[in-house]
Amino acid sequence: MATKFADRMQTVHRSFIREILKVTEDPSIISFAGGLPNPELFPVEAMRKAASDVLAESGKEVLQYSTTEGYQPLRKFIADRYKSEKGIEVDPEDILLTTGSQQCLDLLGKVFLNSGDRVIIERPGYLGAIQSFSFFQPEFVTVGLENDGPDLNELEKILAMDKVKMFYAVPNFQNPSGLTYSAEKRKAVAELMAESDTLFIEDDPYGELRFMGEHQTPLSKGYLKDNCVLLGSFSKIAAPGFRLGWVVAESEVRDKLVIAKQASDLHTSTVSQRIMYRFMKDNDIDAHIEKIRERYRRQRETMVECIEKYFPEGVEITKPEGGMFLWITLPEGMSSMDLLDTAVAHKVAFVPGRPFYVDGSGENTFRLNFSNSDEEHIEEGIKRMADCLKDFFSAKK
Ligand code: PMP
């Protein structure tokens, strides 16, 4: 049977994180491994009401097939929010609603990538993008992430190479590192991109989850004029179960994305779109997002404080100003894969860094999620991690 699989299947693997999540199903394990929002913040009652109202008032329409582009009032709502929250002009016609923002990656791959094209990805980079683009058999080229964004010298050299089709970037509270591009880096990256033919893909599912520091303008629309697309998602500000995201793209690109989407799934769930719109319209979404920010700020502060208090010397961490993750770097030569075995025995889990590096480096790094555990579990989990780290450090001496 295996001989029948397409060549492309040889280069794509099961998501490593999904595999780890199986281990952490054991309720006695404190897991910082998943990338899950805090379910206590899901607006269950308001969603129940929105669903009931929409079905009662327009049931027949809501349950019918619909257009590929998506529900117009929801596209307008997203455009209005870009204006009010970020001060940027987006034409609702340029928005294509998708089945999670994850689908945008698949569609962009279909529309732009030939086998052997180069794709620039951050080092470390988002695993879901690596998996999605891998189906199109590109050659990944990585650009290192510094505390304020990509290494500009590296980026400039890569952009001078042949067949560099796209640069996929997560400039706000990146998954996995939690890092954010500074205003200066955004400007500098935009200048480099503007001189090249490479498409800039700006993935921004976490932008609204800033709980400290200053808001940053998206590169697309803010600094770049064309040859860019901007991705967004309802997963982190409302609920991921709806599978609702979007891409902002000018008409030529959008037309091609629409064709790819028609072939994939005709359109995104009409039920999801209509309920989400109703929820957004009937509730104070700003107050809801503020609640998420406040909770994640406390969880992130607890995690950072506990790491500083309990972890041994020599461990470096990022201190994100938003989002859901922080990133740990162990001293050179240490393996976070080995550490994971010890950690699971101590009933705590995280995601080792190596899968986030397409060049096979990052052995001494790992990702911690702070959004999905309360402060008590964060403190207990970090103490358990600290115990294994101390054992691990003394065994390496
Ligand atoms: N991009 C990034 C950077 C993410 O972290 C995620 C969620 N893990 C996604 C895209 C996909 O999100 P969704 O499909 O739920 O919108």
PDB file of C-alpha atoms in Angstrom, residues 285-390:
ATOM      1  CA  ILE A 285     -16.106  42.227  22.108  1.00  0.00           C
ATOM      2  CA  ASP A 286     -13.576  44.779  23.382  1.00  0.00           C
ATOM      3  CA  ALA A 287     -14.514  43.956  26.968  1.00  0.00           C
ATOM      4  CA  HIS A 288     -14.251  40.256  26.179  1.00  0.00           C
ATOM      5  CA  ILE A 289     -10.766  40.605  24.650  1.00  0.00           C
ATOM      6  CA  GLU A 290      -9.698  42.764  27.586  1.00  0.00           C
ATOM      7  CA  LYS A 291     -10.674  39.927  29.914  1.00  0.00           C
ATOM      8  CA  ILE A 292      -8.499  37.501  27.934  1.00  0.00           C
ATOM      9  CA  ARG A 293      -5.569  39.933  27.975  1.00  0.00           C
ATOM     10  CA  GLU A 294      -5.864  40.466  31.696  1.00  0.00           C
ATOM     11  CA  ARG A 295      -5.947  36.728  32.437  1.00  0.00           C
ATOM     12  CA  TYR A 296      -3.034  35.905  30.122  1.00  0.00           C
ATOM     13  CA  ARG A 297      -0.995  38.796  31.555  1.00  0.00           C
ATOM     14  CA  ARG A 298      -1.350  37.299  35.040  1.00  0.00           C
ATOM     15  CA  GLN A 299      -0.543  33.793  33.810  1.00  0.00           C
ATOM     16  CA  ARG A 300       2.524  35.014  31.898  1.00  0.00           C
ATOM     17  CA  GLU A 301       3.722  37.034  34.925  1.00  0.00           C
ATOM     18  CA  THR A 302       3.349  34.032  37.199  1.00  0.00           C
ATOM     19  CA  MET A 303       5.278  31.849  34.766  1.00  0.00           C
ATOM     20  CA  VAL A 304       8.124  34.345  34.370  1.00  0.00           C
ATOM     21  CA  GLU A 305       8.328  34.995  38.133  1.00  0.00           C
ATOM     22  CA  CYS A 306       8.363  31.275  38.948  1.00  0.00           C
ATOM     23  CA  ILE A 307      11.021  30.572  36.297  1.00  0.00           C
ATOM     24  CA  GLU A 308      13.190  33.354  37.727  1.00  0.00           C
ATOM     25  CA  LYS A 309      12.665  32.026  41.229  1.00  0.00           C
ATOM     26  CA  TYR A 310      13.047  28.270  40.704  1.00  0.00           C
ATOM     27  CA  PHE A 311      15.045  27.533  37.524  1.00  0.00           C
ATOM     28  CA  PRO A 312      18.825  27.040  37.829  1.00  0.00           C
ATOM     29  CA  GLU A 313      21.284  29.635  36.481  1.00  0.00           C
ATOM     30  CA  GLY A 314      22.119  29.472  32.784  1.00  0.00           C
ATOM     31  CA  VAL A 315      18.588  29.176  31.417  1.00  0.00           C
ATOM     32  CA  GLU A 316      17.489  32.017  29.105  1.00  0.00           C
ATOM     33  CA  ILE A 317      13.856  32.994  28.557  1.00  0.00           C
ATOM     34  CA  THR A 318      11.868  35.355  26.359  1.00  0.00           C
ATOM     35  CA  LYS A 319       9.430  37.707  28.113  1.00  0.00           C
ATOM     36  CA  PRO A 320       6.502  38.104  25.712  1.00  0.00           C
ATOM     37  CA  GLU A 321       4.260  41.168  25.846  1.00  0.00           C
ATOM     38  CA  GLY A 322       1.279  39.169  24.600  1.00  0.00           C
ATOM     39  CA  GLY A 323       0.186  35.907  23.045  1.00  0.00           C
ATOM     40  CA  MET A 324       0.355  32.471  24.611  1.00  0.00           C
ATOM     41  CA  PHE A 325       3.976  31.230  24.594  1.00  0.00           C
ATOM     42  CA  LEU A 326       7.401  31.790  26.003  1.00  0.00           C
ATOM     43  CA  TRP A 327      10.655  30.283  24.848  1.00  0.00           C
ATOM     44  CA  ILE A 328      13.474  28.729  26.814  1.00  0.00           C
ATOM     45  CA  THR A 329      17.091  28.291  25.791  1.00  0.00           C
ATOM     46  CA  LEU A 330      19.242  25.863  27.761  1.00  0.00           C
ATOM     47  CA  PRO A 331      23.032  26.048  27.771  1.00  0.00           C
ATOM     48  CA  GLU A 332      24.633  24.861  24.504  1.00  0.00           C
ATOM     49  CA  GLY A 333      24.991  21.083  24.228  1.00  0.00           C
ATOM     50  CA  MET A 334      21.902  20.248  26.282  1.00  0.00           C
ATOM     51  CA  SER A 335      18.993  18.405  24.683  1.00  0.00           C
ATOM     52  CA  SER A 336      15.424  19.390  25.432  1.00  0.00           C
ATOM     53  CA  MET A 337      14.282  16.077  23.867  1.00  0.00           C
ATOM     54  CA  ASP A 338      16.173  14.240  26.633  1.00  0.00           C
ATOM     55  CA  LEU A 339      14.762  16.677  29.168  1.00  0.00           C
ATOM     56  CA  LEU A 340      11.218  15.879  28.015  1.00  0.00           C
ATOM     57  CA  ASP A 341      11.581  12.212  29.058  1.00  0.00           C
ATOM     58  CA  THR A 342      12.610  13.292  32.571  1.00  0.00           C
ATOM     59  CA  ALA A 343       9.890  15.941  32.658  1.00  0.00           C
ATOM     60  CA  VAL A 344       7.109  13.502  31.765  1.00  0.00           C
ATOM     61  CA  ALA A 345       8.367  11.230  34.565  1.00  0.00           C
ATOM     62  CA  HIS A 346       8.044  14.294  36.859  1.00  0.00           C
ATOM     63  CA  LYS A 347       4.488  14.825  35.494  1.00  0.00           C
ATOM     64  CA  VAL A 348       5.094  17.997  33.529  1.00  0.00           C
ATOM     65  CA  ALA A 349       5.338  18.519  29.748  1.00  0.00           C
ATOM     66  CA  PHE A 350       6.503  21.076  27.173  1.00  0.00           C
ATOM     67  CA  VAL A 351       7.358  21.055  23.466  1.00  0.00           C
ATOM     68  CA  PRO A 352      11.042  20.537  22.569  1.00  0.00           C
ATOM     69  CA  GLY A 353      12.359  23.195  20.181  1.00  0.00           C
ATOM     70  CA  ARG A 354      13.928  21.124  17.406  1.00  0.00           C
ATOM     71  CA  PRO A 355      10.774  20.543  15.307  1.00  0.00           C
ATOM     72  CA  PHE A 356      10.426  24.339  14.997  1.00  0.00           C
ATOM     73  CA  TYR A 357      13.800  24.515  13.216  1.00  0.00           C
ATOM     74  CA  VAL A 358      13.714  23.192   9.667  1.00  0.00           C
ATOM     75  CA  ASP A 359      17.534  23.182   9.645  1.00  0.00           C
ATOM     76  CA  GLY A 360      17.685  20.621  12.467  1.00  0.00           C
ATOM     77  CA  SER A 361      19.173  23.020  15.054  1.00  0.00           C
ATOM     78  CA  GLY A 362      17.483  24.267  18.239  1.00  0.00           C
ATOM     79  CA  GLU A 363      18.233  21.115  20.242  1.00  0.00           C
ATOM     80  CA  ASN A 364      18.731  23.152  23.440  1.00  0.00           C
ATOM     81  CA  THR A 365      15.435  25.070  23.206  1.00  0.00           C
ATOM     82  CA  PHE A 366      11.816  24.465  24.145  1.00  0.00           C
ATOM     83  CA  ARG A 367       8.386  26.120  24.191  1.00  0.00           C
ATOM     84  CA  LEU A 368       6.135  26.729  27.183  1.00  0.00           C
ATOM     85  CA  ASN A 369       2.458  27.640  26.864  1.00  0.00           C
ATOM     86  CA  PHE A 370       1.045  29.850  29.620  1.00  0.00           C
ATOM     87  CA  SER A 371      -2.508  30.450  28.382  1.00  0.00           C
ATOM     88  CA  ASN A 372      -3.977  27.073  29.208  1.00  0.00           C
ATOM     89  CA  SER A 373      -2.997  26.690  32.901  1.00  0.00           C
ATOM     90  CA  ASP A 374      -4.131  28.648  35.934  1.00  0.00           C
ATOM     91  CA  GLU A 375      -1.595  30.320  38.211  1.00  0.00           C
ATOM     92  CA  GLU A 376      -1.595  27.501  40.750  1.00  0.00           C
ATOM     93  CA  HIS A 377      -0.774  24.894  38.103  1.00  0.00           C
ATOM     94  CA  ILE A 378       1.805  27.187  36.533  1.00  0.00           C
ATOM     95  CA  GLU A 379       3.655  27.492  39.849  1.00  0.00           C
ATOM     96  CA  GLU A 380       3.475  23.745  40.532  1.00  0.00           C
ATOM     97  CA  GLY A 381       4.460  22.858  36.936  1.00  0.00           C
ATOM     98  CA  ILE A 382       7.426  25.242  36.913  1.00  0.00           C
ATOM     99  CA  LYS A 383       8.614  23.821  40.259  1.00  0.00           C
ATOM    100  CA  ARG A 384       8.476  20.308  38.760  1.00  0.00           C
ATOM    101  CA  MET A 385      10.383  21.543  35.712  1.00  0.00           C
ATOM    102  CA  ALA A 386      12.945  23.205  37.962  1.00  0.00           C
ATOM    103  CA  ASP A 387      13.506  19.891  39.792  1.00  0.00           C
ATOM    104  CA  CYS A 388      14.143  18.050  36.557  1.00  0.00           C
ATOM    105  CA  LEU A 389      16.379  20.823  35.272  1.00  0.00           C
ATOM    106  CA  LYS A 390      18.498  20.680  38.426  1.00  0.00           C
TER     107      LYS A 390
END
